[in-house]
Short mmCIF file of C-alpha atoms in Angstrom, two decimals:
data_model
loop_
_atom_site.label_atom_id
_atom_site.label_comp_id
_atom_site.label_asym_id
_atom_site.label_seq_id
_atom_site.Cartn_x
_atom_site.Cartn_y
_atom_site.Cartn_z
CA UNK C 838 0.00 0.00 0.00
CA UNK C 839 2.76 2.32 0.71
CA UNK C 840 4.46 1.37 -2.38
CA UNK C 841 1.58 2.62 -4.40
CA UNK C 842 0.73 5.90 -2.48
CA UNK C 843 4.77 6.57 -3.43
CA UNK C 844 4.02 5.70 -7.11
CA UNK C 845 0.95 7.55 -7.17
CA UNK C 846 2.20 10.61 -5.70
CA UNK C 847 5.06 10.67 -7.98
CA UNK C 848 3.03 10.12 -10.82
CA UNK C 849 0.79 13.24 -9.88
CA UNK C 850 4.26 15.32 -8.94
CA UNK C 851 5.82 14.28 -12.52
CA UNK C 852 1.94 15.20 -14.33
CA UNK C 853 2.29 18.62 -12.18
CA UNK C 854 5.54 19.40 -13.29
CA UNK C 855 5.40 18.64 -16.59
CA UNK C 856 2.37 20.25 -17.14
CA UNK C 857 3.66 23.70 -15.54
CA UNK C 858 6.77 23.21 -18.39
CA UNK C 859 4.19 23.03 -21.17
CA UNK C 860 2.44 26.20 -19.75
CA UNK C 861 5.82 28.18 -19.17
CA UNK C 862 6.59 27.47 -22.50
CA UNK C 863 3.10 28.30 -24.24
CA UNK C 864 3.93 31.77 -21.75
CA UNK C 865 7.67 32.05 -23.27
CA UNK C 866 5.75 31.43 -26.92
CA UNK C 867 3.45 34.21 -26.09
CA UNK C 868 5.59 36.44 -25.33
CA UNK C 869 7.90 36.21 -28.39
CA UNK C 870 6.37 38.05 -31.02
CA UNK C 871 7.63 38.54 -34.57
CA UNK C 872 7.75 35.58 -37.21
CA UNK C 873 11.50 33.54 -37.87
CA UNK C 874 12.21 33.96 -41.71
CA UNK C 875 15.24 32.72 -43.49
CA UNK C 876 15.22 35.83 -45.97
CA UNK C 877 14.41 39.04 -45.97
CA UNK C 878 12.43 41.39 -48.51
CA UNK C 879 14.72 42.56 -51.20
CA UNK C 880 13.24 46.26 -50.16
CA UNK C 881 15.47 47.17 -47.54
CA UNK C 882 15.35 50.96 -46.87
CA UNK C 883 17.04 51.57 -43.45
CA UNK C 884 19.32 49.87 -41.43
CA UNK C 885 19.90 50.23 -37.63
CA UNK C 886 22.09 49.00 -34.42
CA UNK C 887 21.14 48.60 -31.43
CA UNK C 888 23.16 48.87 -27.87
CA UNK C 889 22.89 45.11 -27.49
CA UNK C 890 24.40 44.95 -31.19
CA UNK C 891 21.32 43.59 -33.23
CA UNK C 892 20.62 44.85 -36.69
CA UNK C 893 17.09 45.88 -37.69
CA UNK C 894 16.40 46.69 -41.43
CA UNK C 895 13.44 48.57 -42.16
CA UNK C 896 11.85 46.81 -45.21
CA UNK C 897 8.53 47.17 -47.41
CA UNK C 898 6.64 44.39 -45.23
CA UNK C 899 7.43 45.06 -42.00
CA UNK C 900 10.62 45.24 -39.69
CA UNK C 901 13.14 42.94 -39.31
CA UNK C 902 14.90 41.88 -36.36
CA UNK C 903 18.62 39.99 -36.89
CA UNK C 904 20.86 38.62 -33.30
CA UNK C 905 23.88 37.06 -35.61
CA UNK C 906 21.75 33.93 -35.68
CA UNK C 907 18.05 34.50 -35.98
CA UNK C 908 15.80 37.00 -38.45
CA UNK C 909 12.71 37.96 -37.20
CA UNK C 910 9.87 39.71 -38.68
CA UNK C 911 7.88 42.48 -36.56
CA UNK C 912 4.63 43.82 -38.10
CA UNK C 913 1.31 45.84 -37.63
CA UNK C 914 0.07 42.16 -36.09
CA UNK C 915 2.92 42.71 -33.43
CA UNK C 916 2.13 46.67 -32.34
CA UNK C 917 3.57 48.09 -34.85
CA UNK C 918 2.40 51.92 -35.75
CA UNK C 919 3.20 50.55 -39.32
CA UNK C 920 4.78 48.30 -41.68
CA UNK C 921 6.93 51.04 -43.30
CA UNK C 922 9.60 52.41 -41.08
CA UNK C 923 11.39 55.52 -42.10
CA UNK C 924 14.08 55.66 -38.52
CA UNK C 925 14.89 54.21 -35.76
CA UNK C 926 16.66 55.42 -32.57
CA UNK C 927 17.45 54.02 -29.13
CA UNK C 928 16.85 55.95 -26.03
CA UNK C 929 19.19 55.56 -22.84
CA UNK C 930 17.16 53.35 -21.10
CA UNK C 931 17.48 50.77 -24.31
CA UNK C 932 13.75 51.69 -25.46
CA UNK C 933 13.64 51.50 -29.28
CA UNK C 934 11.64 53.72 -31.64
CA UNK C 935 10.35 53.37 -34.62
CA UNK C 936 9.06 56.41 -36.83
CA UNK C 937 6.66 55.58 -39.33
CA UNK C 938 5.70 58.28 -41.32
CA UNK C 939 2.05 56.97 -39.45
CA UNK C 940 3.25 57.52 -36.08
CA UNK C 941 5.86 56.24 -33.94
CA UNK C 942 6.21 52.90 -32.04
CA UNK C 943 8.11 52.22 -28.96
CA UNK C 944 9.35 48.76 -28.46
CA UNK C 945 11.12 47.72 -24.89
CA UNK C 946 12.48 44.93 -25.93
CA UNK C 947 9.45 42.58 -25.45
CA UNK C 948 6.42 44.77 -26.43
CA UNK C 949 5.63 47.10 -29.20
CA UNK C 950 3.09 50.58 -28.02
CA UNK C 951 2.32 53.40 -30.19
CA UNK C 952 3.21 56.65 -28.47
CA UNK C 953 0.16 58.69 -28.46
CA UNK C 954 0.62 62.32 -29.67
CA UNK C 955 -0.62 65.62 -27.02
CA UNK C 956 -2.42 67.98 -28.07
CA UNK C 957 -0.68 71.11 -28.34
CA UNK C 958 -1.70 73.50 -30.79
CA UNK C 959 0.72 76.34 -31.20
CA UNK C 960 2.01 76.13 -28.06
CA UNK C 961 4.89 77.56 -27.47
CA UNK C 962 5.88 75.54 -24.38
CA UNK C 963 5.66 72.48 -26.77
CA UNK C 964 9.35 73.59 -28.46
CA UNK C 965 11.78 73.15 -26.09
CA UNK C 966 15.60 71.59 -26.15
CA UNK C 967 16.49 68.20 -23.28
CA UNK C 968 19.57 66.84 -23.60
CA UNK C 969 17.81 63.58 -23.69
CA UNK C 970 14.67 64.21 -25.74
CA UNK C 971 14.20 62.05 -29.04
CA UNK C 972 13.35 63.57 -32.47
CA UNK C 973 10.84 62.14 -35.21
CA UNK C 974 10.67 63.18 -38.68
CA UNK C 975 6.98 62.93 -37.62
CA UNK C 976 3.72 61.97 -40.11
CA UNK C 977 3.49 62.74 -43.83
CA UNK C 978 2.47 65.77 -45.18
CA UNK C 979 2.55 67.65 -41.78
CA UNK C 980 3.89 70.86 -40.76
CA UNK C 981 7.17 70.11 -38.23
CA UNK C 982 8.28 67.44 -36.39
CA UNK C 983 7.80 64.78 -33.16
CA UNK C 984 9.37 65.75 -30.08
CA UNK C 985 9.37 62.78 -27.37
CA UNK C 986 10.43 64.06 -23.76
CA UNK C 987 10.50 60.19 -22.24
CA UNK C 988 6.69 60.63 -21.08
CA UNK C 989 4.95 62.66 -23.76
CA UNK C 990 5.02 63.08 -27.25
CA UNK C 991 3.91 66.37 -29.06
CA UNK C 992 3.39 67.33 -32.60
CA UNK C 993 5.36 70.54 -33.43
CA UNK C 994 4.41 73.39 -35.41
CA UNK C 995 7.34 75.28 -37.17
CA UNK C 996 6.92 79.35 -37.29
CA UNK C 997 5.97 80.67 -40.89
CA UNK C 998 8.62 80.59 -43.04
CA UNK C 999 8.81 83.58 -45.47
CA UNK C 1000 8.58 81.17 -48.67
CA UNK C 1001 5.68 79.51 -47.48
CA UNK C 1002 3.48 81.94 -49.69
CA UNK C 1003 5.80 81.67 -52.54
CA UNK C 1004 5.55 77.91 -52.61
CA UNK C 1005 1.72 77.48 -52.61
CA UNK C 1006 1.52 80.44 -55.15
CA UNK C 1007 4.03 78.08 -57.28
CA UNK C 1008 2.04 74.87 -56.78
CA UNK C 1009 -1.55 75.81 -56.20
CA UNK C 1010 -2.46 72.23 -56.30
CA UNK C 1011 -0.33 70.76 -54.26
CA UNK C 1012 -1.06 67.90 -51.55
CA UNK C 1013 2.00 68.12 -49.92
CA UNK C 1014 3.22 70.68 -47.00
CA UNK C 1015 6.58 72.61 -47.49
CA UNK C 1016 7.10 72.16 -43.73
CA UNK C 1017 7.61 68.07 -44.43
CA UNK C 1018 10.44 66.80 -42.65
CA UNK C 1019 12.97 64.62 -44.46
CA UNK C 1020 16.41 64.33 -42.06
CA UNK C 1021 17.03 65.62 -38.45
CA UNK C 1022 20.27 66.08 -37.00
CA UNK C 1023 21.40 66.86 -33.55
CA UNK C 1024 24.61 68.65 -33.88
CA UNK C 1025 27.25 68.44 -31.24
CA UNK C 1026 26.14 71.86 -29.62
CA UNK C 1027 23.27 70.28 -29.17
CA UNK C 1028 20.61 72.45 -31.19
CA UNK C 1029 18.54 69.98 -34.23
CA UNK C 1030 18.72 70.63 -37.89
CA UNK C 1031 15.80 69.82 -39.80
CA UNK C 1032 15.60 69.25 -43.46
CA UNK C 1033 12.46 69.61 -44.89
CA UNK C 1034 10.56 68.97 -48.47
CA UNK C 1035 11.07 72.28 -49.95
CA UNK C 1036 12.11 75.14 -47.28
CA UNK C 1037 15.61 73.83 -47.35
CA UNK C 1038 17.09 73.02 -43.38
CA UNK C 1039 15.68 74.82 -40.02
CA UNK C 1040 18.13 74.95 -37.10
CA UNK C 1041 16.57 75.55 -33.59
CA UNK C 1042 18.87 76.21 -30.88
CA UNK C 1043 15.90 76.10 -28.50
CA UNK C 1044 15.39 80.03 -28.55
CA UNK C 1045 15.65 80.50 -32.48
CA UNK C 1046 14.53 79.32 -35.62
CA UNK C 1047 17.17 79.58 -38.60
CA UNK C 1048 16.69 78.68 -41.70
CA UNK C 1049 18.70 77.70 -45.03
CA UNK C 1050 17.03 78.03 -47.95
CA UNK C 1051 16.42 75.28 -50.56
CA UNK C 1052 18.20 77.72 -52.92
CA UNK C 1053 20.99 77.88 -50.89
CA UNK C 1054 22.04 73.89 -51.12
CA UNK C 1055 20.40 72.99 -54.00
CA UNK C 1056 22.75 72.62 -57.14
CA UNK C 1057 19.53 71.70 -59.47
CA UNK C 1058 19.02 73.71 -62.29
CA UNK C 1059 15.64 71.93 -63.23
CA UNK C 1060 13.40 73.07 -60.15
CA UNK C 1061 13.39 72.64 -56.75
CA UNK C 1062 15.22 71.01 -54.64
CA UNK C 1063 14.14 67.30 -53.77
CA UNK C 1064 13.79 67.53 -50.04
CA UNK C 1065 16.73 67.59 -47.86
CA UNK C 1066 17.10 63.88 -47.23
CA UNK C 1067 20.26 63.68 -45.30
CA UNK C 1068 22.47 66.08 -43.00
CA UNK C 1069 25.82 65.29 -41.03
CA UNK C 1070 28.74 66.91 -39.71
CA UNK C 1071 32.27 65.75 -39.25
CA UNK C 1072 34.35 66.07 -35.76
CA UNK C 1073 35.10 69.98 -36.36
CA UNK C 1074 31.38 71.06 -36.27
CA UNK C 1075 31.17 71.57 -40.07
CA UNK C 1076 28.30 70.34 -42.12
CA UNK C 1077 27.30 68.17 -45.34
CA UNK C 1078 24.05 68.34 -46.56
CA UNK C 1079 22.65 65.74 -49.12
CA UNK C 1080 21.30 68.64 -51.53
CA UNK C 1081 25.12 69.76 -52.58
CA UNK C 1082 28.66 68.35 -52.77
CA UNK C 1083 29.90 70.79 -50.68
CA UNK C 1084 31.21 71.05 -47.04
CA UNK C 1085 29.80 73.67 -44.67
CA UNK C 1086 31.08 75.78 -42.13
CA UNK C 1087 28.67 77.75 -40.02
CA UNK C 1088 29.50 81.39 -40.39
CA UNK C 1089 27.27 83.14 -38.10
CA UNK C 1090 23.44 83.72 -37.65
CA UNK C 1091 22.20 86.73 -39.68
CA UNK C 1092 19.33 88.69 -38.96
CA UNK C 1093 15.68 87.70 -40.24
CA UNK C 1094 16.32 84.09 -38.99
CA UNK C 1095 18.98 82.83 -41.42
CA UNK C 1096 22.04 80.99 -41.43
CA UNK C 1097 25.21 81.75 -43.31
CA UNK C 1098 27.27 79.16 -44.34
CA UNK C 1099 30.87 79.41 -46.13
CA UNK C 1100 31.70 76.91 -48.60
CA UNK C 1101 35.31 75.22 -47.50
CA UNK C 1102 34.59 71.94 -49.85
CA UNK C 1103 34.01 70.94 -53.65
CA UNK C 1104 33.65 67.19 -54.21
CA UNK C 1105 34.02 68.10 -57.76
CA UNK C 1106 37.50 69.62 -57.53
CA UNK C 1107 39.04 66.23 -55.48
CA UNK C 1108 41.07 63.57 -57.84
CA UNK C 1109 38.60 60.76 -58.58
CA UNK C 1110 35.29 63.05 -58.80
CA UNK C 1111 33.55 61.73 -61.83
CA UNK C 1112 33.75 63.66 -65.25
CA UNK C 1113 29.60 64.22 -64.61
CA UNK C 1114 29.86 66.66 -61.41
CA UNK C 1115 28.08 65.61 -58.28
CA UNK C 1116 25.22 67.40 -57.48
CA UNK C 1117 23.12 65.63 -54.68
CA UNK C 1118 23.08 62.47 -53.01
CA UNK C 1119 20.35 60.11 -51.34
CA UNK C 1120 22.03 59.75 -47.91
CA UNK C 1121 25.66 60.18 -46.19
CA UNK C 1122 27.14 58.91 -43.67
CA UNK C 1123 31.10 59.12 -41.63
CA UNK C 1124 32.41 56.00 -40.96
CA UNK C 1125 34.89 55.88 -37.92
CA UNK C 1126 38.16 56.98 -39.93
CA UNK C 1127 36.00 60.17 -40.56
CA UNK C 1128 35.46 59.57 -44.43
CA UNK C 1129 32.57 60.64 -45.69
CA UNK C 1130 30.18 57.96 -47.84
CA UNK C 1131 27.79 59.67 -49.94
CA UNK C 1132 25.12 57.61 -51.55
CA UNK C 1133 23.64 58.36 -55.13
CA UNK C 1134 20.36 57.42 -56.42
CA UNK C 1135 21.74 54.91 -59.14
CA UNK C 1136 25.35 55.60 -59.71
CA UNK C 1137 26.97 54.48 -56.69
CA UNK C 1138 29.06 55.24 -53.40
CA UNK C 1139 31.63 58.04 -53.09
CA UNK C 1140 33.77 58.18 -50.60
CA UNK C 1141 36.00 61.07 -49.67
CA UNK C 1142 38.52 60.80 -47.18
CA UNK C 1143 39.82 64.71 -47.11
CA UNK C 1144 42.49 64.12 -50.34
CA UNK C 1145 40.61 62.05 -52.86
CA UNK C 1146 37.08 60.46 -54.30
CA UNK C 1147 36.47 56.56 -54.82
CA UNK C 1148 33.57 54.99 -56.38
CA UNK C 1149 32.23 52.25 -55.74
CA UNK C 1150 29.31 50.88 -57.86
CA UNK C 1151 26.59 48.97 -56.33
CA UNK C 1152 25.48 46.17 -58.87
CA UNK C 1153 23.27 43.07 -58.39
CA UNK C 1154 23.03 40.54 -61.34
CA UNK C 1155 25.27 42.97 -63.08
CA UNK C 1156 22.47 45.96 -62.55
CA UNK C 1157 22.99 48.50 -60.87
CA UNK C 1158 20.84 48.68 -57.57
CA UNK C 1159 19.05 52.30 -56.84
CA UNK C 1160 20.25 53.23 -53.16
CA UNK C 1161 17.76 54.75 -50.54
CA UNK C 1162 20.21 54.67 -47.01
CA UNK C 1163 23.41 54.43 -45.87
CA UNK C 1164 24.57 53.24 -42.12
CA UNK C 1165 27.70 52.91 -40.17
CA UNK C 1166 27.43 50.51 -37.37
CA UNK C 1167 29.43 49.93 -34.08
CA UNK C 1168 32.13 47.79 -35.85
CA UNK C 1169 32.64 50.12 -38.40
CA UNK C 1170 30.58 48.35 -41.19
CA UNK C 1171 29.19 50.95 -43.75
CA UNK C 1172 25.67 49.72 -45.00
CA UNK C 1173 23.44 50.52 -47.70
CA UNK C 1174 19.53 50.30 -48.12
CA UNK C 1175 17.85 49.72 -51.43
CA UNK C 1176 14.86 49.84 -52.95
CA UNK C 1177 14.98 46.44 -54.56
CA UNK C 1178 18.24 44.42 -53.61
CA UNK C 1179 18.29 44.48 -49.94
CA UNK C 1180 20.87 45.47 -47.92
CA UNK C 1181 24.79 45.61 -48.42
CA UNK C 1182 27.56 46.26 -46.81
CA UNK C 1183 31.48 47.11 -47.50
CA UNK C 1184 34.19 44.18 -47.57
CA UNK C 1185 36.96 46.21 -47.73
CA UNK C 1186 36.98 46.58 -51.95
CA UNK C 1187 33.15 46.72 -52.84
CA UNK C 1188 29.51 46.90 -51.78
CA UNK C 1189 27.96 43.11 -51.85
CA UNK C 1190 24.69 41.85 -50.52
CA UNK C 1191 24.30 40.62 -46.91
CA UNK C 1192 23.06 37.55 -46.43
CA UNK C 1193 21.64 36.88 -42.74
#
């Protein structure tokens, strides 16, 4: 009898147990969102790394996730604001967000939420300047930015911008808002640089709006310019904006709310600058030697190292592959994202495809 009440009891401890494993892993299954893929889409627009040194790609359905061993996909099913991602940051507490062009989606590492926006109006108390506030290029079509203190996000409105009536005056029909916002960039004395759709770049030092006009940067000679998609600045404070192959140096703020910049650059006059001069490029980046890599549309990489140009031609199946992004990670990989080859990164002598 007491042989039985041992079996039976261990018979009910091993049923317990086991069945507790099958519920912590239906929990653990639960809890990991996203769907394992062996491939990604071939539209891979922007790449990203976070602190714990995983890669997410921003593609056409949805958001990748890649550890060194595992791709995961993260869509609207999983909280996502969106399946089109336009940037991504990382805050200090490891929070990652994810600005949609829809709204912006904040993902702690387990969850996704979409950061509701306040109310503000023209509120003047909305514009201000943390050291540790994040920046959003904000929804489509709409006047100014996202500004997300760690608690609150608000919607801001930039001031009127003397060209505003020019522009609508020039395209009466238009859908789309001058005040668009293409690139931000927080410079190293800490005021943001906004590049917009057709007003050129705002800087706001968190007293003043400055502006550079689109006529300013824009080489074009065929209308205006098309949006400021990329702005970055090298170790000495000066500036490279994607609508010009030229360097910047900030000269001073003038009156009226505009910046003065001197020229101290000409990709055009370097050896190895192509025969067609450079006029504007999809995206730049500095990798950690300080060269700068400065994506074309469908001609290439250029990089310029302070004495000369390189190319480097970015070619799938022997056709060239139009370029939306570039990315330099914490190893010092440069990246691109395309609109139809995926992503690629730099071997040393060329651009080839990554494979996960």
């Amino acid at each position: 009898m007491g042989d039985l009440l041992f079996f039976t009891c261990l018979f009910v401890f091993v049923s317990c147990t086991g069945q507790n494993s099958n519920l912590t892993t239906q929990k653990q299954a639960e809890l990991q969102t996203g769907k394992l893929l062996a491939k990604m889409d071939p539209a891979i627009l922007i790449i990203f790394q976070d602190s714990k040194n995983n890669h997410w790609f921003a593609g056409g359905d949805g958001l990748y996730k890649y550890d060194g061993k595992n791709l995961r996909l993260y869509t609207k099913q999983d909280g996502l604001c969106s399946n089109r991602v336009r940037r991504m940051q990382e805050d200090q507490q490891g929070n990652l967000y994810f600005d949609s062009g829809e709204g912006i989606s904040q993902y702690d590492g387990k969850t996704f939420r979409i950061l509701d926006v306040e109310p503000t109006g023209n509120s003047a108390d909305a514009w201000k300047l943390e050291p540790n506030d994040l920046w959003f290029e904000g929804k489509w079509n709409e006047n100014g930015p996202f500004r997300f203190d760690g608690n609150k996000l608000y919607h801001l409105n930039f001031p009127k911008h003397p060209q505003e009536e020019i522009y609508y005056a020039n395209n009466p029909n238009t859908s789309i808002t001058p005040y668009d916002v293409y690139s931000t960039h927080r410079a190293a004395d800490g005021s943001i640089w906004f590049g917009t759709s057709n007003l050129g770049v705002c800087r706001y030092d968190g007293t003043t709006f400055s502006w550079i006009s689109a006529d300013d940067l824009c080489t074009l000679d065929d209308g205006p310019a098309p949006g400021v998609r990329s702005i970055t600045a090298d170790g000495n404070g000066n500036f490279w904006f994607s609508n010009a192959p030229f360097r910047y140096a900030q000269n001073a703020l003038l009156d009226m709310g505009t910046i003065e910049l001197q020229k101290q650059v000409d990709l055009n006059e370097f050896p190895g600058a192509p025969e067609e001069p450079l006029r504007f490029f999809m995206s730049m980046t500095l990798d950690t030697s300080g060269a700068l890599w400065a994506a074309t549309y469908d001609q290439g990489v250029y990089k310029f190292d302070g004495k000369q140009i390189s190319h480097f031609p970015v070619m799938l199946n022997n056709e060239p592959i139009t370029i939306f992004s570039t990315y330099t990670d914490k190893q010092g990989t440069v990246w691109l994202g395309t609109h139809k080859g995926g992503a690629f990164t730099f071997n040393g002598n060329s651009f080839v495809p990554f494979q996960p």
